[in-house]
Coordinates of C-alpha atoms in Angstrom, one line a residue:
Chain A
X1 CA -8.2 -28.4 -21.6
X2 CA -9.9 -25.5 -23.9
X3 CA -12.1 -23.0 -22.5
X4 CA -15.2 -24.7 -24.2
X5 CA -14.5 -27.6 -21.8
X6 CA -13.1 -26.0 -19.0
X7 CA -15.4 -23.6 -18.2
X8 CA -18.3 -25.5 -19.3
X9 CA -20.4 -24.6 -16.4
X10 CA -21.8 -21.7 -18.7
X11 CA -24.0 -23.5 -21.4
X12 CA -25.9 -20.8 -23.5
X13 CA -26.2 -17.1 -23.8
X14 CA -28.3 -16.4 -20.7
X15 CA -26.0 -17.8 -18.5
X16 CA -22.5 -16.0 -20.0
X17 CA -25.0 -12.6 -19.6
X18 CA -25.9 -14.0 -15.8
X19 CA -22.2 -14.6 -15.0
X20 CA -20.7 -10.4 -16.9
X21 CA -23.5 -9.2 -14.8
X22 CA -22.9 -11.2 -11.7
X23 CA -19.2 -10.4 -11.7
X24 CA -19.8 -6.9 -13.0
X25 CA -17.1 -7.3 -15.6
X26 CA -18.6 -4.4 -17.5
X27 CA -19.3 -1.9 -15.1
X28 CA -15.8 -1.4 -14.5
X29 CA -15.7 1.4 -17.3
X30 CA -19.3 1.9 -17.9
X31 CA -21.9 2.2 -14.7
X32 CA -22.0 6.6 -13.9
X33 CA -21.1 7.6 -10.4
X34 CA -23.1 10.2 -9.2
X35 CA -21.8 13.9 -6.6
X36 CA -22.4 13.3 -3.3
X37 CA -25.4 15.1 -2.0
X38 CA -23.7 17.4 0.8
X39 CA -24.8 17.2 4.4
X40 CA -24.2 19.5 7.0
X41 CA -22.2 17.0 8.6
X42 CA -20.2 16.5 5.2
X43 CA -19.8 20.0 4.6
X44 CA -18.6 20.4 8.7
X45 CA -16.1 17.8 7.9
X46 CA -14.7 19.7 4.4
X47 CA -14.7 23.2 6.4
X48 CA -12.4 21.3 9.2
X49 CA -10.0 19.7 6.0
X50 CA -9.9 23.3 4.5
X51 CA -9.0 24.7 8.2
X52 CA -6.1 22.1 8.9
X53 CA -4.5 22.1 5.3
X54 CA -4.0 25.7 5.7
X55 CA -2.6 25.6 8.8
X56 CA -0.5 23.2 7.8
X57 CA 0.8 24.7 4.4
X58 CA 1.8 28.1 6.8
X59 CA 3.6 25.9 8.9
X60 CA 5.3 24.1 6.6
X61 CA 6.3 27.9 5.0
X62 CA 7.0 29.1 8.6
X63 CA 9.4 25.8 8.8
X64 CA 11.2 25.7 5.5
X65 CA 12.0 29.6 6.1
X66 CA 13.2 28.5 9.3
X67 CA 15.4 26.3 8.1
X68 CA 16.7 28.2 4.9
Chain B
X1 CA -24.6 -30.5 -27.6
X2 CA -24.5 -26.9 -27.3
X3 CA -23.2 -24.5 -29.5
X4 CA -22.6 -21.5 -27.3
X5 CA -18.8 -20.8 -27.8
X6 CA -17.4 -19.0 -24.8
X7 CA -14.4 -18.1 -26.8
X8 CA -16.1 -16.3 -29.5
X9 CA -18.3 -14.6 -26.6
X10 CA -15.0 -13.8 -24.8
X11 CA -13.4 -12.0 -27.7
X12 CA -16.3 -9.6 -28.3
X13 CA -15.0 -8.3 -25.1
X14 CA -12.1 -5.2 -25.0
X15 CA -8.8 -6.8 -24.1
X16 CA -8.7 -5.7 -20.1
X17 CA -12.2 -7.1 -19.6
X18 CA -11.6 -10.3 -21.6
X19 CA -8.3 -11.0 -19.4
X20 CA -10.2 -10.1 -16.6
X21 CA -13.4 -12.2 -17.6
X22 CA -10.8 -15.1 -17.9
X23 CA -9.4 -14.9 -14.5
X24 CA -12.9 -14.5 -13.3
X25 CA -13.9 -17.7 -15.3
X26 CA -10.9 -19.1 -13.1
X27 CA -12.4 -18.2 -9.8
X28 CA -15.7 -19.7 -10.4
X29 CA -14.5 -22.5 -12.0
X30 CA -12.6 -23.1 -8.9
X31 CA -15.8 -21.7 -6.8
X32 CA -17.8 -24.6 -8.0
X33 CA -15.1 -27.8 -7.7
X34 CA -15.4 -29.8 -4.4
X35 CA -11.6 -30.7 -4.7
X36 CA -9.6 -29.7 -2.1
X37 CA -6.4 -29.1 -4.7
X38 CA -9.2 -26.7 -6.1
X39 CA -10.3 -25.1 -3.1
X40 CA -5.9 -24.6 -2.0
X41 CA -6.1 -23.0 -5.7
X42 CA -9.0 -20.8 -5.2
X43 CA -7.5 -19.4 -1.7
X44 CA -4.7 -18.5 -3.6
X45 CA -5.6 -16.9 -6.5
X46 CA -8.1 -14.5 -4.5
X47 CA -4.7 -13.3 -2.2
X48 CA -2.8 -10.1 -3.5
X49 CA -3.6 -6.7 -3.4
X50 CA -3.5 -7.3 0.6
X51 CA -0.4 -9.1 0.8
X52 CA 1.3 -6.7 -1.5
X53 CA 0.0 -3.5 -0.2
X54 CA 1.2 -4.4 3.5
X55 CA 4.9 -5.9 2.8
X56 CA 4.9 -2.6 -0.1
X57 CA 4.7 -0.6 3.3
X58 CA 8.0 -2.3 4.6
X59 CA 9.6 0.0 2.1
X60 CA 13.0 0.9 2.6
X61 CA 12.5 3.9 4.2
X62 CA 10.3 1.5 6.7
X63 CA 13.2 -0.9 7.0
X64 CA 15.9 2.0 7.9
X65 CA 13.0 3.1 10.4
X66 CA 12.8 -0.5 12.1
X67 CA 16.4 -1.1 12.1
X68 CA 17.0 2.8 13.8
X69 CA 14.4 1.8 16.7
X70 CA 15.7 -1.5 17.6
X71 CA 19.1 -0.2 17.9
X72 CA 18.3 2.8 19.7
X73 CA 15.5 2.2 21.8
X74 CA 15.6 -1.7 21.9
X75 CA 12.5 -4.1 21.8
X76 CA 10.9 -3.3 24.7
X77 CA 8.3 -1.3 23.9
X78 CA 8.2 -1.2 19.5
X79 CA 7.4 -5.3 19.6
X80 CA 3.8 -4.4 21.2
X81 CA 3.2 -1.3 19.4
X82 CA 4.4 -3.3 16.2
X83 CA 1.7 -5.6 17.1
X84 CA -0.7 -3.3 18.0
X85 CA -0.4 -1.8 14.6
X86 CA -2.0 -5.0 13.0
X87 CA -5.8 -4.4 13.7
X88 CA -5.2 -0.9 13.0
X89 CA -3.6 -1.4 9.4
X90 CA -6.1 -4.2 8.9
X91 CA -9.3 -2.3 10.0
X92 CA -8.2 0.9 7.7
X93 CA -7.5 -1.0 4.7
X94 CA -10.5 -3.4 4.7
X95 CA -12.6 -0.4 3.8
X96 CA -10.7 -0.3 0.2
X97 CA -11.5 -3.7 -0.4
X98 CA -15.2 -3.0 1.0
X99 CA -15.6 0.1 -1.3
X100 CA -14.0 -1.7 -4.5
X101 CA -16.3 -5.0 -3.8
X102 CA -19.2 -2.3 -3.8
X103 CA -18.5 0.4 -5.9
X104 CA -16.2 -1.1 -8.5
X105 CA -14.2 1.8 -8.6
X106 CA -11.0 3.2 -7.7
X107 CA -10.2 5.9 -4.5
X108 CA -9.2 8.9 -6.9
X109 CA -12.3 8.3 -9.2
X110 CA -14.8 8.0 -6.0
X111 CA -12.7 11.3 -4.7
X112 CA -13.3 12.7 -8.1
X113 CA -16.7 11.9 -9.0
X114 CA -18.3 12.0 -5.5
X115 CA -17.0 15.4 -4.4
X116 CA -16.0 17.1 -7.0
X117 CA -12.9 18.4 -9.4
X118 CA -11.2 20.1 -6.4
X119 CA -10.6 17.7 -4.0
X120 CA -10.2 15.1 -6.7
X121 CA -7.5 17.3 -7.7
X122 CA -6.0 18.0 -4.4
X123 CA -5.9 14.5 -3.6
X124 CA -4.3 13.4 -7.2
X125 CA -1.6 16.3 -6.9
X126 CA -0.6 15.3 -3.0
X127 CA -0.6 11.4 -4.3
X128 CA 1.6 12.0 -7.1
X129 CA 3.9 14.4 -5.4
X130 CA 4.1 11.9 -2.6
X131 CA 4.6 8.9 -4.6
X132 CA 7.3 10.6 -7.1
X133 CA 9.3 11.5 -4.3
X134 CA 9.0 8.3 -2.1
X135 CA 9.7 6.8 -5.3
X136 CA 13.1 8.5 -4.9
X137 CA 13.7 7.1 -1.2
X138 CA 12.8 3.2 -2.8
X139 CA 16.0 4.2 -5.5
X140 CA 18.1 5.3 -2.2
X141 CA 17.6 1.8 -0.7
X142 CA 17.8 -0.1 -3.6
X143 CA 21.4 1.9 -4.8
X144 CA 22.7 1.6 -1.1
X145 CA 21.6 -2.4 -0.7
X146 CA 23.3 -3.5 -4.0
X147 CA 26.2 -1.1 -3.3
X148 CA 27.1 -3.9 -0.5
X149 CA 27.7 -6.1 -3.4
X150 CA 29.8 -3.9 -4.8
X151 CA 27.3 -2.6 -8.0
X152 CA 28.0 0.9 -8.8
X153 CA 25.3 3.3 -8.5
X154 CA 24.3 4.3 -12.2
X155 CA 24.0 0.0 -13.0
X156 CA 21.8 0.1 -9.9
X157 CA 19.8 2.4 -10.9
X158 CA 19.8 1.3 -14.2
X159 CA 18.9 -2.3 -13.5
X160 CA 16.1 -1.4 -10.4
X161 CA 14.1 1.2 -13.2
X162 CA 14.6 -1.7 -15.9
X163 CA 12.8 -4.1 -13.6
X164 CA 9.9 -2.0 -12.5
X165 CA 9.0 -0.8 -16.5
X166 CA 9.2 -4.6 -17.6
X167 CA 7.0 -6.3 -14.7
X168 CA 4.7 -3.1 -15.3
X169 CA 4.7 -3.1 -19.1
X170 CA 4.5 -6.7 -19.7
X171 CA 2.2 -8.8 -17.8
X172 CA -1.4 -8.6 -17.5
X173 CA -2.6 -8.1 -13.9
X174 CA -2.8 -11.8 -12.4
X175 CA 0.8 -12.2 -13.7
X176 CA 1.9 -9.0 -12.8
X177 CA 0.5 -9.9 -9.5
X178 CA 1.8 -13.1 -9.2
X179 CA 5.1 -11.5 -9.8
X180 CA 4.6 -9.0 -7.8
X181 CA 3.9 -11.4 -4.5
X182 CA 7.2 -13.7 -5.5
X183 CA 9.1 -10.3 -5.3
X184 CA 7.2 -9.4 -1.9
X185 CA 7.8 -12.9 -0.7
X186 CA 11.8 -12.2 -1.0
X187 CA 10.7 -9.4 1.7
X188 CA 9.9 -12.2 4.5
X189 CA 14.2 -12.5 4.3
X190 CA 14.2 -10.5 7.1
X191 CA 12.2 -13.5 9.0
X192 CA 15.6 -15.8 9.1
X193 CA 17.9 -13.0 9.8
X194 CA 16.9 -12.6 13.2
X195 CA 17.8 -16.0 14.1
X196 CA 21.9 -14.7 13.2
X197 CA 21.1 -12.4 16.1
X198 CA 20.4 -15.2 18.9
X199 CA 17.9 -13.0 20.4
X200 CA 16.7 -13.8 24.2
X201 CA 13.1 -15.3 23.2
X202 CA 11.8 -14.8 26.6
X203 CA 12.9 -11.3 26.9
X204 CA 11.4 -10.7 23.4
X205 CA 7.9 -12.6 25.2
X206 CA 8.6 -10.4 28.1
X207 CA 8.3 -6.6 26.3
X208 CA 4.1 -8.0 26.1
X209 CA 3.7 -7.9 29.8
X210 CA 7.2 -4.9 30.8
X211 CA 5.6 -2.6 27.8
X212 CA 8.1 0.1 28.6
X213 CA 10.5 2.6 27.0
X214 CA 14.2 1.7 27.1
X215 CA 15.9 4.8 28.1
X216 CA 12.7 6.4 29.2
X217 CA 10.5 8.9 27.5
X218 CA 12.3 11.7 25.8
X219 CA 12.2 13.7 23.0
X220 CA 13.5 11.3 20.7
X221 CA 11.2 8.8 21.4
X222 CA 9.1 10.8 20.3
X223 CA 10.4 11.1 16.6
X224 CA 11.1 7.3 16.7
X225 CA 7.9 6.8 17.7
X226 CA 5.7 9.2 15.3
X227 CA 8.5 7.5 12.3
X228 CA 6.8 3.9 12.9
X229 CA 3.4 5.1 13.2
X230 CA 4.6 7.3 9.9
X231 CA 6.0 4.2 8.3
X232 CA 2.1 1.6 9.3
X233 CA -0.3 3.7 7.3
X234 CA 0.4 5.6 4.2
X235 CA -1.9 7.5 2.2
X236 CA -0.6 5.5 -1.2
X237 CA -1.7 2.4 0.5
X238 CA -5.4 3.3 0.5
X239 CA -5.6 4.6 -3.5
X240 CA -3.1 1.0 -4.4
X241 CA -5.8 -1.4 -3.1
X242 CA -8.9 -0.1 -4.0
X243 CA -7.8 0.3 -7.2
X244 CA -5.8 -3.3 -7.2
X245 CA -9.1 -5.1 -6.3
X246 CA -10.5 -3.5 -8.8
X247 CA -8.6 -4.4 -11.4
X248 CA -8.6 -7.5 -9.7
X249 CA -12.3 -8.1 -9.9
X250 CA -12.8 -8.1 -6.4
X251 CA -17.0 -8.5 -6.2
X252 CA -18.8 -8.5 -2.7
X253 CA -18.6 -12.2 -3.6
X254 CA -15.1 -12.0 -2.3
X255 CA -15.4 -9.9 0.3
X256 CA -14.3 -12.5 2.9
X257 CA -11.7 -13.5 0.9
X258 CA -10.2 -10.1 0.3
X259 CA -10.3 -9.2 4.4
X260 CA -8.5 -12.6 5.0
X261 CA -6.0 -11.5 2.2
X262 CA -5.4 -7.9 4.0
X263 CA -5.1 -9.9 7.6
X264 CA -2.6 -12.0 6.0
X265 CA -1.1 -8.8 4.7
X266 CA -1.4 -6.9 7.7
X267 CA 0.3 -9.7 10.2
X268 CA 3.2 -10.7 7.8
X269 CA 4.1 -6.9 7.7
X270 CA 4.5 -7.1 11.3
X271 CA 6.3 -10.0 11.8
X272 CA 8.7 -8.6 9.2
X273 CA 8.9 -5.4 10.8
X274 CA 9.2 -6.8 14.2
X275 CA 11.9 -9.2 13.0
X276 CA 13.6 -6.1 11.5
X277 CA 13.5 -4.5 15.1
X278 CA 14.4 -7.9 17.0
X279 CA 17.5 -8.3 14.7
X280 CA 18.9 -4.6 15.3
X281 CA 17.8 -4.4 18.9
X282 CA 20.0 -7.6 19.9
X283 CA 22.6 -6.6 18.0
X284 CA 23.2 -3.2 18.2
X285 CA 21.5 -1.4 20.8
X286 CA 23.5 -0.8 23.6
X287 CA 21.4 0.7 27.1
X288 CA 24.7 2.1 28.0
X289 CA 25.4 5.0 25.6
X290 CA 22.1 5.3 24.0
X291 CA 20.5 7.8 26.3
X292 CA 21.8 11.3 24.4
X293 CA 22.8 9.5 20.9
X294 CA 20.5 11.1 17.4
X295 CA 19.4 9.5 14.6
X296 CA 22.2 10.4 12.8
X297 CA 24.5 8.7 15.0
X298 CA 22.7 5.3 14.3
X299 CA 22.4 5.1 9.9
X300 CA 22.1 2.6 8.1
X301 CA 25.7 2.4 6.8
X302 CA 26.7 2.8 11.4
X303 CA 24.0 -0.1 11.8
X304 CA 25.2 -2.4 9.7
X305 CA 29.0 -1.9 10.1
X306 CA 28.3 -2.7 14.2
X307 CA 26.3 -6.0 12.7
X308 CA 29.5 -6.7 10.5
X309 CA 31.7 -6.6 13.4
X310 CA 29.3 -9.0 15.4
X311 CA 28.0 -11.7 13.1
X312 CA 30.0 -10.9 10.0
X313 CA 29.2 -10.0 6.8
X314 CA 26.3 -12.7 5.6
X315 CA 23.9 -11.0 7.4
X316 CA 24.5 -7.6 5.7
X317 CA 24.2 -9.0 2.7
X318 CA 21.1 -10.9 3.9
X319 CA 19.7 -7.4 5.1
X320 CA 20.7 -5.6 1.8
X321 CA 19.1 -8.2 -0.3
X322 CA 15.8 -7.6 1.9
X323 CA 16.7 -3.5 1.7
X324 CA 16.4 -3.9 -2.6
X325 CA 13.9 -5.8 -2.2
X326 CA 11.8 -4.0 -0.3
X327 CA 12.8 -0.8 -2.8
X328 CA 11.5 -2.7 -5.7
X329 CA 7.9 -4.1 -4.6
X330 CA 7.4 -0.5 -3.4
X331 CA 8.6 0.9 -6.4
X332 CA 6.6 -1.6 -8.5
X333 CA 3.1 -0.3 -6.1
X334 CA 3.9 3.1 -6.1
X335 CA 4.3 3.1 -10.3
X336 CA 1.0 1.2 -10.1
X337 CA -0.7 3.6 -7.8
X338 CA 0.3 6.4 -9.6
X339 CA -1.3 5.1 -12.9
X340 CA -4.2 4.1 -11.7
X341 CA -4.7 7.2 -9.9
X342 CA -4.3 9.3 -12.8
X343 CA -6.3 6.8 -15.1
X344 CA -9.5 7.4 -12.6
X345 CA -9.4 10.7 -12.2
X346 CA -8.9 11.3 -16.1
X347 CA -11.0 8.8 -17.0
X348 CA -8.5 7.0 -19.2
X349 CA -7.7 3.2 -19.9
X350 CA -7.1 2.2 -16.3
X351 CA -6.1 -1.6 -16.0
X352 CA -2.9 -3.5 -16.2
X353 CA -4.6 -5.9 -18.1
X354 CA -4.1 -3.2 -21.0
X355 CA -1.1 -3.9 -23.3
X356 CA 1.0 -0.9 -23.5
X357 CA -0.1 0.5 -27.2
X358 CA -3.9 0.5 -25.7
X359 CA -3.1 1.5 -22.4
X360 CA 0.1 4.0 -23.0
X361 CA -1.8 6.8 -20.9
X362 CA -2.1 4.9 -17.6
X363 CA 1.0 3.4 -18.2
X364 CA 3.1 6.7 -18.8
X365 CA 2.1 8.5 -15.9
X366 CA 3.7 5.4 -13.6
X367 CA 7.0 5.3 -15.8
X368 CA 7.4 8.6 -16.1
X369 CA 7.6 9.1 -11.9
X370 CA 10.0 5.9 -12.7
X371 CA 12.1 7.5 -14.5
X372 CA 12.3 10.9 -12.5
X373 CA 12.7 9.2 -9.4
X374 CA 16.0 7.2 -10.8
X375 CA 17.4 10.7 -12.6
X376 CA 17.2 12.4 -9.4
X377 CA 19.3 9.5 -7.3
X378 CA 22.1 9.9 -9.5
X379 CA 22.3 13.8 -8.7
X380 CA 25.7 14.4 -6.9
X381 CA 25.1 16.1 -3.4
X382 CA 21.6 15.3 -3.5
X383 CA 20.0 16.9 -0.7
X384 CA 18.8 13.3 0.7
X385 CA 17.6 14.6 4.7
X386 CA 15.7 17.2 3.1
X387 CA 14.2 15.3 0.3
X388 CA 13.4 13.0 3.1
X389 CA 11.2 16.2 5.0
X390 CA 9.5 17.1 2.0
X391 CA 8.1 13.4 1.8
X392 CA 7.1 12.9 5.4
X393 CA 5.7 16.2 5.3
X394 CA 3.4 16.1 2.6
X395 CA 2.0 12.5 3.4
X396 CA 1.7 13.9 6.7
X397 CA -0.7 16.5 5.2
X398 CA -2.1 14.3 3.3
X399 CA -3.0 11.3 5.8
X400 CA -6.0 13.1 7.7
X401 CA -7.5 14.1 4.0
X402 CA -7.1 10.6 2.8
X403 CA -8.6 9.1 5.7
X404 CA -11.6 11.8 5.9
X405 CA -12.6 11.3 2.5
X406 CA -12.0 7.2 3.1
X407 CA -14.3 7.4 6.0
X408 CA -17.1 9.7 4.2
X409 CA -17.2 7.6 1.3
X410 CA -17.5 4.1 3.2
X411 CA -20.0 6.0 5.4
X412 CA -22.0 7.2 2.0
X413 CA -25.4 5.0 2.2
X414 CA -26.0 6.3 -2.0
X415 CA -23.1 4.2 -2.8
X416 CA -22.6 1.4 -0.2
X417 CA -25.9 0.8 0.4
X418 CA -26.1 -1.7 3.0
X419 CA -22.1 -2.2 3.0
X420 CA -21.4 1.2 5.6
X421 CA -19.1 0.9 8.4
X422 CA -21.2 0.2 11.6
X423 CA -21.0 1.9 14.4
X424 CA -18.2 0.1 16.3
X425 CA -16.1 0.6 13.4
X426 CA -16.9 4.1 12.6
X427 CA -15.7 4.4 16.3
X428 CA -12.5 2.6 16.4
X429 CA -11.6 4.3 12.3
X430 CA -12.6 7.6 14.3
X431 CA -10.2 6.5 17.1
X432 CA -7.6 5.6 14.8
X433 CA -8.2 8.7 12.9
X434 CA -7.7 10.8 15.9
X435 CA -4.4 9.4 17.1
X436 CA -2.9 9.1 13.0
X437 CA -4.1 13.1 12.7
X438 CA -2.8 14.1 15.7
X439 CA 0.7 12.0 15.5
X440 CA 1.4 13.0 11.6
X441 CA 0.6 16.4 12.2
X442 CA 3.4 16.0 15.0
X443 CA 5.5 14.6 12.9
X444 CA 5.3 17.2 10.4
X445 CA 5.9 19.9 12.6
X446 CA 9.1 18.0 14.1
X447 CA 10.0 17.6 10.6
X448 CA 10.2 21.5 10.0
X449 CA 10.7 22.3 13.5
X450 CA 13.3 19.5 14.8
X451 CA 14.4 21.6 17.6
X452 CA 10.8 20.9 18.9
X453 CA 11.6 17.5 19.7
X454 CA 15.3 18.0 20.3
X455 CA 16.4 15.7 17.4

């Protein structure tokens, strides 16, 4: 079965346009996503990732100098 | 008669959104039939990126890790925790198939775009770090699984890096899926295996209602325990299926679809895992001297030599067919992970539906961890325990961040609009959070500091 037949459901323009927009086939590559606005509670949240990655790179120092 | 021809409109597409268009075309093609042939059809051409991204996380490092607990701690108290991990893995991962239904985009691009260049970057360096080097642990199962069948290492190797480039380089995504979930189905080997074990069924029903510790709690147990939950939810897992249903074409359309696809997912990877543990724990743990034995004590290589002894050698070679197994469909996520990631946060061609001369930058980036990975197994004296560290201990740093910046984006009303966790499940992800944080941090420091935990 060809594609004409097989996928005959879309007739005419408007309805190949209906179906790109309704699957979003070209937003994948095209459509801009925007920086978060930060909240307090978003910047709270970044603070605590900053806090903990730091105290996790000195203990991961502290332990591979243990161990060497 | 009408003369709209949907191939001419189909060509005036670029080549990834044309494949993708077609396999869209597919679905509602198959949406719209009242067959029930079509409807079997449509249920399985909307599985995948859940399936693969749960049985990818029965990698081999996540085998060794089953196999280690049954024998040393038995069943009785991994079966219900193994079960218990189901919701959890289900409930994490079903906000990557929410945000790529809604957003269309992958986790490093949202990272990138929402917060800015620094975490984006943090998160791409700790992803690609991670995944090269587990990359390396996937070549340490597959050498050792087709070493039982006598292959030397360097044709291993050889033959495990030639298989990942060619499913990666030369399908388009539905066949590199489809391919993808026969290789993962070859994972559910570990299903059958049990039955060589003649496990005690009721005692296995039993561990439900006894939930206890074999041995009793100890510093061990501890390791064991924090190396399963370790092993359940892995920061890879969350950038693979975002950007899988994306280049899927997962729309909110699908939503229901995609969740039963990750439930699927999420349940076969604990039967598997629990089979795993049944199959070791029947066979190989002994209550009589495992009260001060180590990890080291119980390999691999110790495991399956007691098995040998027992049941003889078919089931080895069943488990090592499941161990390369399990190396390659992790292997073949991780490569995939690592291009996509690098394709969003770049802003490069990002889609396996790219042939390699358009797509060569997302596709490089994948290979080129390949390759690197497979160079560094055939290292004599490779450090392998302390390569091992370094992995758990940066996806142990990297966990919380990956789950902070999963749960402020699928919290982010701007791009999920109606789509946000509600509040039960901001509660539970919170829960989960907190217990995931606070047991890979623990992890990590009894990684560096194994004198902590006595191990």
């Amino acid at each position: 079965m060809d594609n004409k037949t097989r996928y005959g459901f879309i007739k005419d323009e408007k309805g190949w346009e209906e179906f790109l927009k309704r699957e979003r086939i070209r937003d994948y590559s095209q459509v801009h996503v925007p920086a978060a606005r930060m909240k307090t509670w978003t910047k709270a949240a970044f603070l605590f990732l900053r806090i903990y990655i730091i105290v996790m790179v000195a203990l991961i120092i502290l332990g591979f100098l243990h161990v060497l | 008669m009408s003369n709209f021809d949907i191939n001419a409109k189909l060509n005036e597409l670029p080549i990834d959104m044309r494949r993708r268009a077609i396999d869209r075309l597919e679905i509602a093609r198959l949406r719209r039939s009242k067959r029930g042939i079509a409807k079997l059809m449509l249920f399985l051409a909307l599985l995948g990126p859940g399936i693969l991204v749960m049985i990818a996380d029965n990698d081999a490092g996540g085998v060794i890790t089953y196999a280690q607990s049954g024998s040393i701690f038995g069943i009785g108290f991994f079966i219900p925790l193994l079960v218990l991990m189901i919701p959890v893995a289900y409930m994490v991962q079903e906000m990557t198939v929410r945000m790529a239904a809604v957003t269309r985009r992958g986790h490093a691009e949202m990272i990138w775009r929402r917060y800015g260049s620094f975490w984006g970057a943090f998160s791409l360096a700790d992803l690609l770090i991670a995944n090269s080097l587990t990359l390396v642990t996937e070549f340490i199962g597959i050498t050792f699984g087709l070493a039982v069948f006598g292959v030397p290492p360097v044709a291993a190797v050889a033959a495990g890096a030639a298989f990942i480039t060619t499913i990666t380089l030369t399908m388009r995504y539905h066949t590199w899926e489809r391919a993808s979930l026969i290789v993962a189905f070859i994972n559910l080997i570990f299903i059958p295996l049990v039955l060589f074990a003649h496990p005690d069924w009721s005692l296995v029903a039993s561990t439900f209602l006894t939930w206890h510790i074999n041995g009793g709690f100890r510093p061990l147990f501890i390791y064991i325990l924090l190396a399963n939950l370790g092993t359940t939810i892995a920061p890879w897992m969350l950038f693979f299926q975002q950007s899988s249903e994306v280049d899927k074409g997962t729309v909110l359309e699908d939503l229901k679809s995609g969740r039963r696809d990750t439930l699927i997912g999420a349940v076969v990877m604990s039967v598997v895992a629990i089979s795993i543990m049944v199959f070791a724990g029947t066979l190989v743990f002994n209550p009589g001297i495992s009260a001060n034995v180590t990890t080291a004590a119980y390999d691999l290589g110790n495991i399956l030599s007691v098995v040998a002894s027992k049941v003889g050698m078919l089931p080895v070679k069943l488990f090592a067919i499941g161990l390369v197994d399990a190396g390659l469909i992790s292997a073949i996520a991780l490569t995939a992970s690592t291009s996509w990631a690098v394709g969003e946060a770049f802003r490069w061609p990002k889609s396996i539906n790219l042939p390699f001369m358009e797509g060569r930058k997302f596709y490089i980036p994948g290979l080129v961890a390949v390759f690197i990975a497979a160079g560094i197994v055939l290292i004599p004296h490779l450090p392998l325990s302390f390569l091992n560290i370094t992995v758990q201990v940066i996806a142990s740093i990297f966990m919380p961040a990956a789950l902070l910046f999963l749960l402020l984006l699928v919290n982010d009303k701007e791009i999920m609009g109606p789509h946000v966790n509600r509040r039960w499940e901001n509660a539970a992800i919170i829960a989960i959070m907190i217990v995931l944080i606070s047991m890979s941090g623990l992890y990590g420091i009894s990684l560096v500091f194994p004198h902590i935990l006595g191990v």
